[in-house]
Structures are given as structure tokens and as C-alpha cells.
mmCIF file of C-alpha atoms and ligand atoms in Angstrom:
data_model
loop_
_atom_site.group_PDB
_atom_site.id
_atom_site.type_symbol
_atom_site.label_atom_id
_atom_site.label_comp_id
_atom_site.label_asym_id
_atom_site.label_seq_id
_atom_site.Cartn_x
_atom_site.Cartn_y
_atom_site.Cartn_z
ATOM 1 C CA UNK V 1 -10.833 -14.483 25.803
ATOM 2 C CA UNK V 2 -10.660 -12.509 29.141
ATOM 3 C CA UNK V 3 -13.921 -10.710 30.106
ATOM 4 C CA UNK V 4 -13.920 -8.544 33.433
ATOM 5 C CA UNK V 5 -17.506 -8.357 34.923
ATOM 6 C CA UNK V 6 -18.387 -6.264 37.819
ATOM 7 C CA UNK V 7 -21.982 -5.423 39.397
ATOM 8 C CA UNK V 8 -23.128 -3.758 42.567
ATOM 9 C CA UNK V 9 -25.703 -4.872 45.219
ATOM 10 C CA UNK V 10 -29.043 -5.031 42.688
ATOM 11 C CA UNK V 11 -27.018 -7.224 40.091
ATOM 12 C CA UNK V 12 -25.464 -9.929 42.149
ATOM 13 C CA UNK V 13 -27.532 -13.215 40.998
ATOM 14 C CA UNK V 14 -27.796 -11.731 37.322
ATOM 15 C CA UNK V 15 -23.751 -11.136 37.147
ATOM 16 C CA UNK V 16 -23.357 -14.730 38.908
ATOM 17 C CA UNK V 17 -25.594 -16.259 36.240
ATOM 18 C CA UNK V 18 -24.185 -14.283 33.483
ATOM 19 C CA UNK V 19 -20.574 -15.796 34.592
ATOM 20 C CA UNK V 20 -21.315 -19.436 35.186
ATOM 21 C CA UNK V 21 -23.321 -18.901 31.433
ATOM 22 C CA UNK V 22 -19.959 -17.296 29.898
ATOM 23 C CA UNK V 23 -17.504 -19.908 31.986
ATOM 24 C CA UNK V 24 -19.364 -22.636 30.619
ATOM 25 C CA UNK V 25 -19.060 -21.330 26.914
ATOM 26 C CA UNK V 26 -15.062 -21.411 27.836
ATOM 27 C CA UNK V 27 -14.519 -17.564 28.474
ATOM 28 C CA UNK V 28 -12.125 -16.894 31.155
ATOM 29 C CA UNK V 29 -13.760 -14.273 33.889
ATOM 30 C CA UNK V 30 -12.804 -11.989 35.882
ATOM 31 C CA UNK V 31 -14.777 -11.029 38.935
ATOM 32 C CA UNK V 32 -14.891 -7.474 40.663
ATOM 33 C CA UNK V 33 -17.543 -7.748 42.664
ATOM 34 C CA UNK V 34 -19.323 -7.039 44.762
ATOM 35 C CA UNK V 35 -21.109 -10.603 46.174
ATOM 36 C CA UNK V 36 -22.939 -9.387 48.575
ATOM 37 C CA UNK V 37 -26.190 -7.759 49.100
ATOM 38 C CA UNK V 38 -24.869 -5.372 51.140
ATOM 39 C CA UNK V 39 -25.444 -1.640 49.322
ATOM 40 C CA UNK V 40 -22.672 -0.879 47.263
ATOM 41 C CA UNK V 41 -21.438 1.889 45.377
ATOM 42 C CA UNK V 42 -21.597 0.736 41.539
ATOM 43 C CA UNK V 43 -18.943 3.530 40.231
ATOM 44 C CA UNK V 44 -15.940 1.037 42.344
ATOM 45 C CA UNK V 45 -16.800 -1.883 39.946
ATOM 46 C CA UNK V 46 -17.269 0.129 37.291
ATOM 47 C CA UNK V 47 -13.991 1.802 37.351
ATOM 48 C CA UNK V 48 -11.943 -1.497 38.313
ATOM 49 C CA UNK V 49 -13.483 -3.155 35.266
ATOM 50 C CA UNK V 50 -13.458 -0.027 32.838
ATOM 51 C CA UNK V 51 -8.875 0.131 34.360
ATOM 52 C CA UNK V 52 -8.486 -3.109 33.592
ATOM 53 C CA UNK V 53 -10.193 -3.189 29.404
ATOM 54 C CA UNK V 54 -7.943 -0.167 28.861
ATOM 55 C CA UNK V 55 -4.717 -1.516 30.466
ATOM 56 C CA UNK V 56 -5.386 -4.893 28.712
ATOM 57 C CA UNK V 57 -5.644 -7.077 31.720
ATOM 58 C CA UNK V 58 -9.121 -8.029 30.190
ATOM 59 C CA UNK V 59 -9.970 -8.232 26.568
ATOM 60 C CA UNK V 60 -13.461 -6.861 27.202
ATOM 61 C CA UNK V 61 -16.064 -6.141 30.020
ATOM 62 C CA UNK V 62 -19.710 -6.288 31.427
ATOM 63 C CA UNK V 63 -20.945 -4.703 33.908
ATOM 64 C CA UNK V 64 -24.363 -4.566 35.680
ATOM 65 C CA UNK V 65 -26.507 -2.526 38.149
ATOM 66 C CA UNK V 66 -30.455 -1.846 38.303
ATOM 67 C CA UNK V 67 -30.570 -0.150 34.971
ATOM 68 C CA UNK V 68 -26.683 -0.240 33.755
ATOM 69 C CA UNK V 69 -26.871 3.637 33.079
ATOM 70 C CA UNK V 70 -25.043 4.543 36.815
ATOM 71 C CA UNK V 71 -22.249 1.692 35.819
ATOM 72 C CA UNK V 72 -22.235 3.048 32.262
ATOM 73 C CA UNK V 73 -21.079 6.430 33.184
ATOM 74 C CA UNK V 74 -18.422 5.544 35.650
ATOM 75 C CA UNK V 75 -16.983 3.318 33.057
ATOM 76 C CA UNK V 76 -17.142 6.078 30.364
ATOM 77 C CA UNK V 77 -14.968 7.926 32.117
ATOM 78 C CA UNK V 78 -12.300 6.182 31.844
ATOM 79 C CA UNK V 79 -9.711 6.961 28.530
ATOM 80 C CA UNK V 80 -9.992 4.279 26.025
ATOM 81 C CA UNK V 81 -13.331 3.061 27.135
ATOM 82 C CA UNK V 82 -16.517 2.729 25.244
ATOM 83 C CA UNK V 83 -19.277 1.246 27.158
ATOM 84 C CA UNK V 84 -23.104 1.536 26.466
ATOM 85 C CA UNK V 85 -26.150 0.080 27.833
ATOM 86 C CA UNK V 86 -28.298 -2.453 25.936
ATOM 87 C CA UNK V 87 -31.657 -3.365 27.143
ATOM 88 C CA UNK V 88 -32.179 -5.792 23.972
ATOM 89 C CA UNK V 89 -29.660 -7.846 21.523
ATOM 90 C CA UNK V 90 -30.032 -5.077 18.151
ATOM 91 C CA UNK V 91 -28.596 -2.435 19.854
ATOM 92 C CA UNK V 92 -25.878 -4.950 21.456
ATOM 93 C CA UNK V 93 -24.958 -6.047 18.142
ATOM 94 C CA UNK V 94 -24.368 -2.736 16.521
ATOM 95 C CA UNK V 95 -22.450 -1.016 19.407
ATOM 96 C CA UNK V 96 -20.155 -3.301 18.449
ATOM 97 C CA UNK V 97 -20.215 -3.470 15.090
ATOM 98 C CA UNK V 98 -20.304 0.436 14.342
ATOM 99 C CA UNK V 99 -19.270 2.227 17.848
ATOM 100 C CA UNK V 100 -16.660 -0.865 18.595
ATOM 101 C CA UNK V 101 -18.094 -1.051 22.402
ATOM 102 C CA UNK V 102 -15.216 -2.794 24.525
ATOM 103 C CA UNK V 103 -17.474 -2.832 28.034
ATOM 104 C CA UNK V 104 -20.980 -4.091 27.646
ATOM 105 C CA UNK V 105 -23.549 -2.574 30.304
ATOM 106 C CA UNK V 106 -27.506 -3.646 30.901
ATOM 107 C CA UNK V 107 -29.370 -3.817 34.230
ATOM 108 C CA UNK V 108 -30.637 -6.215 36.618
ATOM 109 C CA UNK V 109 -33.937 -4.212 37.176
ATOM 110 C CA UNK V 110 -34.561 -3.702 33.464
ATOM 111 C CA UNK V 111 -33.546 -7.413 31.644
ATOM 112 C CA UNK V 112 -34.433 -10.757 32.909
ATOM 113 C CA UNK V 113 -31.763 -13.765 33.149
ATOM 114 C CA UNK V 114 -33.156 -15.138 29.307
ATOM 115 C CA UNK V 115 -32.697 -11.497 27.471
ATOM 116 C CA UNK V 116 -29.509 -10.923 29.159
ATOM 117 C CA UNK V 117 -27.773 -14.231 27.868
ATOM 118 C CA UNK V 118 -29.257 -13.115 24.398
ATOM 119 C CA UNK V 119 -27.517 -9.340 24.891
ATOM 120 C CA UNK V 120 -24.432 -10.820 25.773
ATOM 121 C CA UNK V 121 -24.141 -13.331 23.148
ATOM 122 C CA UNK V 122 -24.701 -10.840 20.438
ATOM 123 C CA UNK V 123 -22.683 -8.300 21.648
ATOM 124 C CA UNK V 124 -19.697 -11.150 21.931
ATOM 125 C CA UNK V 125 -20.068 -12.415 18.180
ATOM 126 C CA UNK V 126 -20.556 -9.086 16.841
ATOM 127 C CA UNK V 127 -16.826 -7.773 15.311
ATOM 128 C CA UNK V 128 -16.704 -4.303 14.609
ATOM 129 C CA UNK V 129 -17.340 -2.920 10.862
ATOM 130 C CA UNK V 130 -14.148 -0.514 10.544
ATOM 131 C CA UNK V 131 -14.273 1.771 7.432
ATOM 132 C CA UNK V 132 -16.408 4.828 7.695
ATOM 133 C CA UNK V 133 -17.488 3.409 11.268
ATOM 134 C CA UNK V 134 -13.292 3.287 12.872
ATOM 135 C CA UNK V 135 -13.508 7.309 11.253
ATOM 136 C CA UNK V 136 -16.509 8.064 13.513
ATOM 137 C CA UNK V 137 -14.998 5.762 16.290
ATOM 138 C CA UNK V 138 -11.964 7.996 15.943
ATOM 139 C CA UNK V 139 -13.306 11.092 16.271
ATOM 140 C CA UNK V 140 -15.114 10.230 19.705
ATOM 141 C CA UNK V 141 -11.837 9.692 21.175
ATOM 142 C CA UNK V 142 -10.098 12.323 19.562
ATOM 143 C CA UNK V 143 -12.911 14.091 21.733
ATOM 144 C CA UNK V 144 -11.588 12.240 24.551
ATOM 145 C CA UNK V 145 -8.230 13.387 24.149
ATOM 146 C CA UNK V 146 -8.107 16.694 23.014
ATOM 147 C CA UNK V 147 -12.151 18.090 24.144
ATOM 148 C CA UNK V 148 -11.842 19.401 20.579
ATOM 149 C CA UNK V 149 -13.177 17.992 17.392
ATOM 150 C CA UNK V 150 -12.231 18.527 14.180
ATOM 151 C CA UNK V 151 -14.905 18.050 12.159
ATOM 152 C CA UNK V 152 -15.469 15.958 8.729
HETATM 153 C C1 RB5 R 201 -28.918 1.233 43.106
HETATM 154 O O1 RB5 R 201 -30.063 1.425 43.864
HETATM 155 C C2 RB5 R 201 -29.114 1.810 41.703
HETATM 156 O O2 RB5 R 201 -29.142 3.195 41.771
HETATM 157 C C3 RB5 R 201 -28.056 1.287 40.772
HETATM 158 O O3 RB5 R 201 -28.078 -0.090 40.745
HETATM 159 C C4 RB5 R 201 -28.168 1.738 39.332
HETATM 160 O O4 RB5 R 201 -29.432 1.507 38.813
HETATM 161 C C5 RB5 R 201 -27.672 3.093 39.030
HETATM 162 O O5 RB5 R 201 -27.629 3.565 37.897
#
């Protein structure tokens, strides 16, 4: 499995550990960036990563800044993505399982090294539920595509 992972300046030795973590489990990573401390604008990696889970260069994505939310939102706007952030491994687990999440966000500020692992490893062995959760699923991106629900 491809995962694309991108961070800005607050999440550089979080995403680092978070991708030695996933290479060791045998996931194949992409990196974004940034690797630097330097101060970096977290919508770039957000966007690169978000392009390339809804082009299918990656199969899925995290992505990490002080809190996830700024990362979050870049990524949301992008057609075909579904990212949230998850500050513990429940809500991980069911974003994938009900809202079929394809980018993961948390932050560097908010989750320590230990939690994050946890996050990430629910969130990757979750499978999503289908059934009454792909209609709901469905109608968020008919929102997407249309800005017009109907409703059920
Ligand atoms: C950077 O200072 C910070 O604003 C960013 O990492 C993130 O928390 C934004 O949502």
C-alpha cells in the first residue's frame, strides 16, 4: 500500500517518526515535505498529498501540522477527498469505517509520538462499513459535485 504523508514546519520529527514507524510495518511512503524547520505554509503539502489520493498516485494519506485542522481544510478541498482530524484512535477508526476517510489528519502540537502510532494504526485496519454508511458517504459528495443535496 502507497500512503502520501505531508507536514509543515511544527510536524517535521512527528511525520519523520510516523514514516520510519509505517516503512518498517512494509508500507511504501511517499514524502511531500517539508524537512525543514523553516516556516512553511501547510495548505502546499496538504494539497500535493490531498492531488495525489484522488488521482491514485497514493492509495491513502496523512498529513500533519500543530493541530491538523489548517492541513485538514486544504485537503478537503480537493474533489474526491475526505480527510478529518483525529486526536485519539475511536474517532480514527470510525472515519473510516462509516465516513470512508481516504487522508488521515492529527497534529504535532495536540498528540504525542505514542498516541499518534495508535491513531494511525487504527485508522489503517479500519475498512469501511458500506450499506447505509456508502448512502451517507454518497450524499457528501454529491454535495461536492453538484452544491445541492437531495435529501433522503
Ligand atoms: C503553524 O503555526 C500552525 O498554524 C499550523 O501548524 C497548524 O496548526 C494550522 O492549522
Amino acid at each position: 500500500m502507497k500512503i502520501a504523508i505531508g507536514n509543515d514546519h511544527a510536524a517535521v520529527e512527528l511525520k519523520q517518526e510516523i514514516m520510519s514507524y509505517l516503512q518498517e510495518k512494509g508500507y511504501e511512503m511517499i514524502n511531500v515535505g517539508t524537512d525543514t524547520h523553516e516556516s512553511f505554509n501547510y495548505p502546499v503539502s496538504g494539497f500535493k498529498v490531498a492531488k495525489m489520493v484522488a488521482g491514485g498516485e497514493a492509495d491513502c494519506g496523512i498529513l500533519i501540522c500543530g493541530t491538523g485542522v489548517g492541513i485538514s481544510l486544504a485537503a478537503n478541498k480537493v474533489k474526491g477527498i475526505r480527510c478529518c482530524v483525529c486526536s485519539e484512535p475511536y474517532t480514527a477508526k470510525l472515519s473510516k469505517q462509516h465516513n470512508n476517510t481516504n487522508i488521515l489528519a492529527f497534529g504535532a502540537r495536540v498528540v504525542g509520538p505514542d498516541l499518534a502510532k495508535m491513531i494511525v494504526d487504527e485508522w489503517l485496519n479500519a475498512e469501511f462499513l458500506g450499506g447505509r454508511h456508502q448512502t451517507r458517504v454518497d450524499m457528501i459528495m454529491e454535495i461536492e459535485a453538484t452544491q445541492d443535496l437531495k435529501e433522503k
